[in-house]
Structure formats: structure tokens, C-alpha cells
Coordinates of C-alpha atoms in Angstrom, one line a residue:
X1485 CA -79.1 57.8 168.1
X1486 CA -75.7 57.7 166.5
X1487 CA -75.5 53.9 165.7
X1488 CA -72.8 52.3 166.9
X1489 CA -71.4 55.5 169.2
X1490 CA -72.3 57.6 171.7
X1491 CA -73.4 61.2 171.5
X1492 CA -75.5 63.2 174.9
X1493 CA -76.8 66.1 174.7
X1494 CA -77.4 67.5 178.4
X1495 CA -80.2 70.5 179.1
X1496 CA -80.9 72.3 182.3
X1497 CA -82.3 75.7 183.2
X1498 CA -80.8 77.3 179.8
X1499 CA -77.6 75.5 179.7
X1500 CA -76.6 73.0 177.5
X1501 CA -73.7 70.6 177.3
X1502 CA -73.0 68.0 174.5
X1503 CA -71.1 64.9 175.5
X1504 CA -69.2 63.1 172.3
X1505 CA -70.4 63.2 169.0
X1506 CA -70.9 60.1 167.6
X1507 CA -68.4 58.8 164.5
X1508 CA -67.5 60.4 162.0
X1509 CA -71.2 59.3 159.6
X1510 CA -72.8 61.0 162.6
X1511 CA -71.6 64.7 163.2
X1512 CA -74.5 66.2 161.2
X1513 CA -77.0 64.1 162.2
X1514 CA -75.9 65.5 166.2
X1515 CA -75.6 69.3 164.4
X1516 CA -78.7 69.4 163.0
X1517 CA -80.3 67.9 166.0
X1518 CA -78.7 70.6 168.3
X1519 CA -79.3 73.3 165.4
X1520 CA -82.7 72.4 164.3
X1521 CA -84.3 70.2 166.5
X1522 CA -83.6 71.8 169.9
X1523 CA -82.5 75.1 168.0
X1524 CA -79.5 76.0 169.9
X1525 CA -76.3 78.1 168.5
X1526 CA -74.7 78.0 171.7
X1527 CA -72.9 75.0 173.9
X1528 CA -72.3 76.6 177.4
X1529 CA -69.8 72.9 177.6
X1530 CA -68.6 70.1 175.1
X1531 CA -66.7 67.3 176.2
X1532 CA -64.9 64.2 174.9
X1533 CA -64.8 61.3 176.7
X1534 CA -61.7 59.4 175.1
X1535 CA -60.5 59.5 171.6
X1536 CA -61.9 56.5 170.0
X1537 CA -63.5 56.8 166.7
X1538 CA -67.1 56.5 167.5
X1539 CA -67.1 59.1 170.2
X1540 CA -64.8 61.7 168.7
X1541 CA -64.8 61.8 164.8
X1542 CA -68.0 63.4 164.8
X1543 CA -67.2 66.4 166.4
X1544 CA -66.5 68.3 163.4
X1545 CA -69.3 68.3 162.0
X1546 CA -71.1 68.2 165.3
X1547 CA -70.0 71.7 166.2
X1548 CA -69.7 73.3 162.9
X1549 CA -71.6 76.9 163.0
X1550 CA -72.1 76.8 167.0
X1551 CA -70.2 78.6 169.3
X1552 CA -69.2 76.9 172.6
X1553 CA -67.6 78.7 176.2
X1554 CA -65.4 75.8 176.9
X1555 CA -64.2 72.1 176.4
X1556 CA -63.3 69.3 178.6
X1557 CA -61.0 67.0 177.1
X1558 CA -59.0 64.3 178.2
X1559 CA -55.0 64.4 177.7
X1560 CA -54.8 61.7 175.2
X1561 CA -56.4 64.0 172.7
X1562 CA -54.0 66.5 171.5
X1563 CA -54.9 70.1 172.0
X1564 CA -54.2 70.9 168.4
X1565 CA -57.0 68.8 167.3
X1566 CA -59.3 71.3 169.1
X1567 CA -57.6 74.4 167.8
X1568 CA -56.8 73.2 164.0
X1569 CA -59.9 71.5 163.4
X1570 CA -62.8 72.3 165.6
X1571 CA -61.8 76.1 166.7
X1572 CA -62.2 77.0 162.4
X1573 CA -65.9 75.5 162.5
X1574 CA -67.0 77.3 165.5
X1575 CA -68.1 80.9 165.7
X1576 CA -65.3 82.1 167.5
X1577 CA -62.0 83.1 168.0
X1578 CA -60.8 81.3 171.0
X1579 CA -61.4 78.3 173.2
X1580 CA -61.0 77.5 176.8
X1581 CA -59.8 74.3 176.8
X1582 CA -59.9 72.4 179.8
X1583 CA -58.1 68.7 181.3
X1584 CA -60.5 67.9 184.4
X1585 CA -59.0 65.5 186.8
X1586 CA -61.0 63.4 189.5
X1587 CA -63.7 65.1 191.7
X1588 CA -63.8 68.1 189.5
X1589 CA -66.8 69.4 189.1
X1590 CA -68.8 72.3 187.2
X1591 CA -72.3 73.7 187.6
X1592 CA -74.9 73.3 184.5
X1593 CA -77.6 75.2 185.6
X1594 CA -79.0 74.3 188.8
X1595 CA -77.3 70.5 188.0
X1596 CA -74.0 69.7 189.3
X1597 CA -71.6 68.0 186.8
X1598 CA -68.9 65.7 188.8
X1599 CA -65.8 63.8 187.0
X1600 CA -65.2 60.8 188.4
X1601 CA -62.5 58.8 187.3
X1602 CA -59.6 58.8 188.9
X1603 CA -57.7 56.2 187.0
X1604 CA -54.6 58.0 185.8
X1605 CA -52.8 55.2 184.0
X1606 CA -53.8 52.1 182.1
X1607 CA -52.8 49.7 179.0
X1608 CA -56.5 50.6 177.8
X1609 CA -57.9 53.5 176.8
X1610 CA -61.4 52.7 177.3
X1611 CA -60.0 52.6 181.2
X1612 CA -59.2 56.0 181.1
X1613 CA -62.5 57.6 179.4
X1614 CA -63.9 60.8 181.2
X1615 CA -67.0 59.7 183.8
X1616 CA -69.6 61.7 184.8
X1617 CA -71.8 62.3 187.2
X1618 CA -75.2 65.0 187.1
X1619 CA -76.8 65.6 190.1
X1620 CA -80.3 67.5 189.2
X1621 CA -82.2 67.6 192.7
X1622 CA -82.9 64.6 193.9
X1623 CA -82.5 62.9 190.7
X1624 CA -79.0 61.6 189.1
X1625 CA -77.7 60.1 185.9
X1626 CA -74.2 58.5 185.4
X1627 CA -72.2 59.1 182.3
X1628 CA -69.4 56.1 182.1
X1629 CA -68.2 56.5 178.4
X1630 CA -66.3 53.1 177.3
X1631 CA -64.8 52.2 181.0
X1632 CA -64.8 48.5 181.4
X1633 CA -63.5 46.2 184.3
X1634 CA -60.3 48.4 185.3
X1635 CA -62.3 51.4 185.7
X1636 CA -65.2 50.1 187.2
X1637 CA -63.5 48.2 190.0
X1638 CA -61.2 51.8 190.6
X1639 CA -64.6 53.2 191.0
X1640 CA -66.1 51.1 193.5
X1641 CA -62.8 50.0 195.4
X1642 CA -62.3 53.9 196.1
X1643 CA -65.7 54.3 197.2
X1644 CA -66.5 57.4 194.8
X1645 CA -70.0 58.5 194.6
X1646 CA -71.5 56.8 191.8
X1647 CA -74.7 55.8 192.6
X1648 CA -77.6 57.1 189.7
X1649 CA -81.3 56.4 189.0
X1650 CA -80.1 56.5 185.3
X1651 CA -77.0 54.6 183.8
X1652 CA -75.8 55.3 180.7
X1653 CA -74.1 51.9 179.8
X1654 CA -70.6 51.5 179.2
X1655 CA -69.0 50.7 175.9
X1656 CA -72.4 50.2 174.0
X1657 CA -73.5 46.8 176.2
X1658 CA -70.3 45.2 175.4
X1659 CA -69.3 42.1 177.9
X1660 CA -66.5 43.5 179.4
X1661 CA -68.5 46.0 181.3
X1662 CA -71.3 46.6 183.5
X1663 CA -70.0 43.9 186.2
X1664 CA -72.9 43.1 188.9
X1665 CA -70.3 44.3 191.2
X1666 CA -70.3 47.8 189.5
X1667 CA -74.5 47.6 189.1
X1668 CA -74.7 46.7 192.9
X1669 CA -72.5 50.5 193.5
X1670 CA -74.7 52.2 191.2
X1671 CA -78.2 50.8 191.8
X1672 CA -79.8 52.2 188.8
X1673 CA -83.6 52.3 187.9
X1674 CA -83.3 52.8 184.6
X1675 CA -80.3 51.9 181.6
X1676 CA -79.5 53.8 178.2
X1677 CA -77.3 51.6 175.7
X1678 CA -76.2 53.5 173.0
X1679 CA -75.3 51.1 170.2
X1680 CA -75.0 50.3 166.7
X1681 CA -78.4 48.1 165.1
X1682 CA -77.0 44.7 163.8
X1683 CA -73.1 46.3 164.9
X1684 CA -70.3 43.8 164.1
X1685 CA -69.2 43.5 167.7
X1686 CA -72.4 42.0 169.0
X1687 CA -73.0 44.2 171.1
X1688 CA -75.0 45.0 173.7
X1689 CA -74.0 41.2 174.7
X1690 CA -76.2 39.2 177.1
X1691 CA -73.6 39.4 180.4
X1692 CA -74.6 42.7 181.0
X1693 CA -78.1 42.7 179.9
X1694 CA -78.6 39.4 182.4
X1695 CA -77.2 41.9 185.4
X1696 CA -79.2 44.4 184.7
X1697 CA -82.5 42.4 184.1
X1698 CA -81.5 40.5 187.5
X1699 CA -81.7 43.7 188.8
X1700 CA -85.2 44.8 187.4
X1701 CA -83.4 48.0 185.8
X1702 CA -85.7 49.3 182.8
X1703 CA -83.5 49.4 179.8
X1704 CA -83.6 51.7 176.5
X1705 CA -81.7 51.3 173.5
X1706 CA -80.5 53.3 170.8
X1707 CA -80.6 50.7 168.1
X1708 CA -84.6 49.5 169.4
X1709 CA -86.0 52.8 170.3
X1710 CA -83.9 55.1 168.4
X1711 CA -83.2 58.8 170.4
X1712 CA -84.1 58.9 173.4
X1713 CA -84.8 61.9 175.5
X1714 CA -84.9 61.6 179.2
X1715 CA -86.2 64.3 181.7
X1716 CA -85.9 64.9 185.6
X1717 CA -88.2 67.0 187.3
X1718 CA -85.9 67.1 190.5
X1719 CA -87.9 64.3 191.7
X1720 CA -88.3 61.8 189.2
X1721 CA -87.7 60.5 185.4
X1722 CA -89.7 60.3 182.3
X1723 CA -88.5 58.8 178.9
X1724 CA -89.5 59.5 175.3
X1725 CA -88.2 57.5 172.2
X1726 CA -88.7 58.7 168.4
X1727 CA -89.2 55.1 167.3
X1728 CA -91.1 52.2 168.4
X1729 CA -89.8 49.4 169.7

């Protein structure tokens, strides 16, 4: 729970990726969660989604004190950013710094991380954010960032494998994602919103809670239920919140 942001923090047989960091109030809250909480020093994978605020200006703070193999970033954040700001936190003295493109994809542990998004260009940035896909067994989550309509429809018009049993929601709830066209490709059982409590944009808005209600989809959210930790056995899913609703 970042408020209004997103921060992931992905575990499977001993590896670890975090994806975003929350803004900038956030980065030690998601440092000493890594640090103390799940007492790791070591990111085998960080990536940024886009390089909006709320996703991004955490990160220094995030990763202060860790070290991490390697970083996925999209080309709208400069490289320097990684090398003048977050490479002086880290405990290290190099970074593999890595653009992934469409259908790249990565082991993390015995899970399979897939990109996803093969929109290249777009007058919105949002449109161009980093998707992800984890396949862990027989179970699956989808990572969509802040993609709204543009992406979405690129995703189902080109057929690209996105169904999940566990959505994370795009853009914190907000109306201009999370189309029933886009729910009907992805066919979730369960939704994660990560938003802000009492955030100025209003978000999660109803649109997209009304699609996925019509669709019986179990929802969690950051600003009711606080973190929330969701596990796969291979098979199937159990939640845990630190807060009740």
C-alpha cells in the first residue's frame, strides 16, 4: 500500500522482483518493507513501468542499501536517471540496464515473466507503460501499470496472451480503463486496485468497478484493505490484507 501509486513486489522460489515504487512519500515505506519486513538485500529484477510520478519517484528511496542484478526500463526514462541517482544508493558498482520490447520474457524462478505491450507510439504515456504477464504453474497474474483504452484495445485486437486469474487494475480504478471488452480478454477471478484513500481524482471510479462486479471478479483495494499479499500454489490463489476492511 503506497496510497495513491503502485508499488509490487514479486516472490518465487528465491527470487524476487519489485515492480515501481510508489511516489516519492513512499520509497521507504517500499524499503523497509523489502528490508525489514520480507528481509531481503537483494532484487534479482526491478522494473519501471512508465515515468509518472507515483510509479517512479520512489525509487530512490526504494532501493537505497539493496543491491539489484538488473533493471527493465522503458525508453522514456532516461538512462542517466538510473546511473546518477539510483546506481549511488545501491550496493554496487554497475547496472545492467535493460529496454524490453514486446514478447520478451525472463524467468523468476520457476515463473515466467512476459512483456506485453507492443504499442510503440502514442500521444499518452500511460499507453505506453510496461505490461506484464507471470505465469507460475497453472496460475497467472497480469501486471497493466496505467494503460488505458489505447493499450487495451492493442492488446486484445492483436490477440496477445493476456488472460489471468489475477488483474492488477490499471491506472488505480480510474474510468478510462478496464473496458468490458478488455475484462472479457482477461477473464480474471480476482482484481487488485492500487489507489490512493480519499485521492483527488476519484478514483477507483464506478465504470470499472460495475465491469468487474458484472463479472463476479473478487476485488481488493489498497486504500480499504491496505497491503495485500497474494500467493499461488501452482494451482490456486490465497489473499491476505494487513487491515480490515
Amino acid at each position: 500500500n503506497v496510497g495513491q501509486g503502485d508499488s509490487i513486489l514479486v516472490q518465487c522460489d528465491g527470487a524476487s522482483m519489485l515492480v515501481d515504487a510508489g511516489p516519492a512519500d513512499a520509497g521507504t515505506v517500499v524499503n523497509d518493507y523489502i528490508r525489514n519486513k520480507v528481509r531481503l538485500s537483494e532484487l534479482d529484477c526491478v522494473i519501471a513501468t512508465h515515468e509518472h510520478d507515483d510509479h517512479l519517484y520512489g525509487m530512490p528511496d526504494a532501493l537505497t542499501g539493496l543491491q539489484v542484478k538488473k533493471i527493465y526500463s522503458p525508453s522514456s526514462i532516461p538512462m542517466t536517471y538510473w546511473f546518477e541517482s539510483i546506481l549511488p544508493l545501491l550496493k554496487q558498482d554497475s547496472l545492467d540496464l535493460l529496454q524490453p520490447k514486446g514478447l520478451d520474457s525472463f524467468p523468476l524462478g520457476n515463473a515466467t515473466v512476459t512483456f506485453l505491450n507492443t504499442l510503440t507510439v502514442s500521444d499518452n504515456p500511460n499507453d505506453l507503460s510496461l505490461v506484464m504477464r507471470i505465469d507460475y504453474q497453472e496460475t497467472s497474474v497480469l501486471l497493466t501499470a496505467d494503460i488505458e483504452g489505447e493499450a487495451e484495445m492493442n492488446l486484445v485486437s492483436n490477440e496477445l496472451p493476456v488472460r489471468a486469474d489475477v488483474l492488477k487494475v490499471a491506472h488505480h480504478g480510474g474510468n478510462t480503463s478496464t473496458s468490458e471488452a478488455f475484462l472479457k480478454a482477461v477473464d480474471p477471478q480476482y482484481a487488485v486496485i492500487s489507489v490512493g484513500e480519499g485521492n483527488k481524482h476519484g478514483h477507483p471510479h464506478p465504470e470499472p468497478l460495475n465491469n468487474l462486479k458484472k463479472r463476479n471478479v473478487i476485488i481488493y483495494r489498497t486504500d480499504l484493505f491496505g497491503t495485500i499479499v497474494c500467493t499461488s500454489n501452482g494451482e490456486s490463489w490465497t489473499f491476505e490484507v494487513s487491515k480490515a476492511r
